[in-house]
Amino acid sequence: FGAVLQLDTSGLGLCSRKKDLIECFKVSGAFDYFLRFVCPDLARYHTLSEELLKHGPGIAQISSHVVLDRTKEFRGYNLERLL
């Protein structure tokens, strides 16, 4: 599951303490951060999002995105291509 959030630093601290969070990116655009969660099922993700909204005064909005299928998997990048 992925989520984009509008939050401040207190909200970011709350998110970073969640065991389901595996990645966090600061991004430009309509939202401040893109977070990637791994949850065993949709029920756990629902509980997680409710916890974040209830206990996170620094979280203004959550927009969730559920991965339906992996169409291309990241397998690393040849850094020599950057030179």
PDB file of C-alpha atoms in Angstrom:
ATOM      1  CA  PHE A   1       0.000   0.000   0.000  1.00  0.00           C
ATOM      2  CA  GLY A   2       1.175   3.498  -0.665  1.00  0.00           C
ATOM      3  CA  ALA A   3      -0.044   6.758   0.749  1.00  0.00           C
ATOM      4  CA  VAL A   4       0.631  10.392   0.053  1.00  0.00           C
ATOM      5  CA  LEU A   5       0.326  12.696   3.040  1.00  0.00           C
ATOM      6  CA  GLN A   6       0.221  16.360   3.904  1.00  0.00           C
ATOM      7  CA  LEU A   7       1.938  16.567   7.273  1.00  0.00           C
ATOM      8  CA  ASP A   8       4.376  18.515   9.402  1.00  0.00           C
ATOM      9  CA  THR A   9       7.435  17.210  11.259  1.00  0.00           C
ATOM     10  CA  SER A  10       5.393  15.916  14.215  1.00  0.00           C
ATOM     11  CA  GLY A  11       3.290  13.864  11.800  1.00  0.00           C
ATOM     12  CA  LEU A  12       6.432  12.552  10.120  1.00  0.00           C
ATOM     13  CA  GLY A  13       7.778  11.419  13.488  1.00  0.00           C
ATOM     14  CA  LEU A  14       4.566   9.531  14.198  1.00  0.00           C
ATOM     15  CA  CYS A  15       4.665   7.814  10.819  1.00  0.00           C
ATOM     16  CA  SER A  16       8.301   6.790  11.181  1.00  0.00           C
ATOM     17  CA  ARG A  17       7.475   4.840  14.364  1.00  0.00           C
ATOM     18  CA  LYS A  18       4.996   2.585  12.550  1.00  0.00           C
ATOM     19  CA  LYS A  19       6.387  -0.922  11.923  1.00  0.00           C
ATOM     20  CA  ASP A  20       4.428  -1.204   8.671  1.00  0.00           C
ATOM     21  CA  LEU A  21       6.285   1.763   7.125  1.00  0.00           C
ATOM     22  CA  ILE A  22       9.113   0.585   4.879  1.00  0.00           C
ATOM     23  CA  GLU A  23       9.917   3.709   2.818  1.00  0.00           C
ATOM     24  CA  CYS A  24       9.324   7.446   3.007  1.00  0.00           C
ATOM     25  CA  PHE A  25      10.087  10.028   0.318  1.00  0.00           C
ATOM     26  CA  LYS A  26       9.841  13.811   0.593  1.00  0.00           C
ATOM     27  CA  VAL A  27       8.250  14.907  -2.689  1.00  0.00           C
ATOM     28  CA  SER A  28       7.235  18.043  -4.524  1.00  0.00           C
ATOM     29  CA  GLY A  29       3.678  18.748  -5.597  1.00  0.00           C
ATOM     30  CA  ALA A  30       0.322  18.626  -3.852  1.00  0.00           C
ATOM     31  CA  PHE A  31       1.614  16.413  -1.018  1.00  0.00           C
ATOM     32  CA  ASP A  32       4.680  16.591   1.194  1.00  0.00           C
ATOM     33  CA  TYR A  33       5.572  12.923   1.574  1.00  0.00           C
ATOM     34  CA  PHE A  34       5.029   9.590  -0.137  1.00  0.00           C
ATOM     35  CA  LEU A  35       5.041   6.684   2.308  1.00  0.00           C
ATOM     36  CA  ARG A  36       5.116   3.011   1.452  1.00  0.00           C
ATOM     37  CA  PHE A  37       3.591   0.514   3.847  1.00  0.00           C
ATOM     38  CA  VAL A  38       3.532  -3.280   3.876  1.00  0.00           C
ATOM     39  CA  CYS A  39       0.399  -4.625   5.537  1.00  0.00           C
ATOM     40  CA  PRO A  40      -0.895  -8.197   5.562  1.00  0.00           C
ATOM     41  CA  ASP A  41      -4.347  -7.110   4.427  1.00  0.00           C
ATOM     42  CA  LEU A  42      -6.610  -4.155   3.778  1.00  0.00           C
ATOM     43  CA  ALA A  43      -8.038  -4.352   7.305  1.00  0.00           C
ATOM     44  CA  ARG A  44      -4.591  -3.681   8.815  1.00  0.00           C
ATOM     45  CA  TYR A  45      -4.020  -0.775   6.433  1.00  0.00           C
ATOM     46  CA  HIS A  46      -7.409   0.667   7.364  1.00  0.00           C
ATOM     47  CA  THR A  47      -6.512   0.427  11.065  1.00  0.00           C
ATOM     48  CA  LEU A  48      -3.127   2.036  10.382  1.00  0.00           C
ATOM     49  CA  SER A  49      -4.638   4.961   8.470  1.00  0.00           C
ATOM     50  CA  GLU A  50      -7.236   5.497  11.214  1.00  0.00           C
ATOM     51  CA  GLU A  51      -4.459   5.511  13.847  1.00  0.00           C
ATOM     52  CA  LEU A  52      -2.493   8.080  11.889  1.00  0.00           C
ATOM     53  CA  LEU A  53      -5.475  10.391  11.473  1.00  0.00           C
ATOM     54  CA  LYS A  54      -6.641  10.003  15.084  1.00  0.00           C
ATOM     55  CA  HIS A  55      -3.282  10.352  16.827  1.00  0.00           C
ATOM     56  CA  GLY A  56      -1.442  12.511  14.347  1.00  0.00           C
ATOM     57  CA  PRO A  57      -2.326  16.189  14.680  1.00  0.00           C
ATOM     58  CA  GLY A  58       0.483  16.893  12.203  1.00  0.00           C
ATOM     59  CA  ILE A  59      -1.278  14.871   9.505  1.00  0.00           C
ATOM     60  CA  ALA A  60      -3.682  16.964   7.455  1.00  0.00           C
ATOM     61  CA  GLN A  61      -4.678  14.484   4.765  1.00  0.00           C
ATOM     62  CA  ILE A  62      -4.049  10.915   3.607  1.00  0.00           C
ATOM     63  CA  SER A  63      -4.611   9.716   0.067  1.00  0.00           C
ATOM     64  CA  SER A  64      -4.159   5.953  -0.303  1.00  0.00           C
ATOM     65  CA  HIS A  65      -3.076   3.956  -3.318  1.00  0.00           C
ATOM     66  CA  VAL A  66      -3.349   0.167  -3.339  1.00  0.00           C
ATOM     67  CA  VAL A  67      -0.938  -1.712  -5.600  1.00  0.00           C
ATOM     68  CA  LEU A  68      -2.977  -4.084  -7.734  1.00  0.00           C
ATOM     69  CA  ASP A  69      -0.140  -5.552  -9.765  1.00  0.00           C
ATOM     70  CA  ARG A  70       3.596  -5.048 -10.165  1.00  0.00           C
ATOM     71  CA  THR A  71       4.228  -4.306 -13.819  1.00  0.00           C
ATOM     72  CA  LYS A  72       7.964  -3.703 -13.481  1.00  0.00           C
ATOM     73  CA  GLU A  73      10.132  -4.587 -10.517  1.00  0.00           C
ATOM     74  CA  PHE A  74      13.168  -2.492  -9.569  1.00  0.00           C
ATOM     75  CA  ARG A  75      16.280  -4.685  -9.760  1.00  0.00           C
ATOM     76  CA  GLY A  76      18.959  -2.080  -9.270  1.00  0.00           C
ATOM     77  CA  TYR A  77      20.548   0.447 -11.576  1.00  0.00           C
ATOM     78  CA  ASN A  78      23.900   0.478 -13.328  1.00  0.00           C
ATOM     79  CA  LEU A  79      25.510   3.655 -11.946  1.00  0.00           C
ATOM     80  CA  GLU A  80      28.002   3.772 -14.835  1.00  0.00           C
ATOM     81  CA  ARG A  81      25.091   4.876 -17.041  1.00  0.00           C
ATOM     82  CA  LEU A  82      25.090   8.186 -15.136  1.00  0.00           C
ATOM     83  CA  LEU A  83      28.657   9.035 -16.148  1.00  0.00           C
TER      84      LEU A  83
END
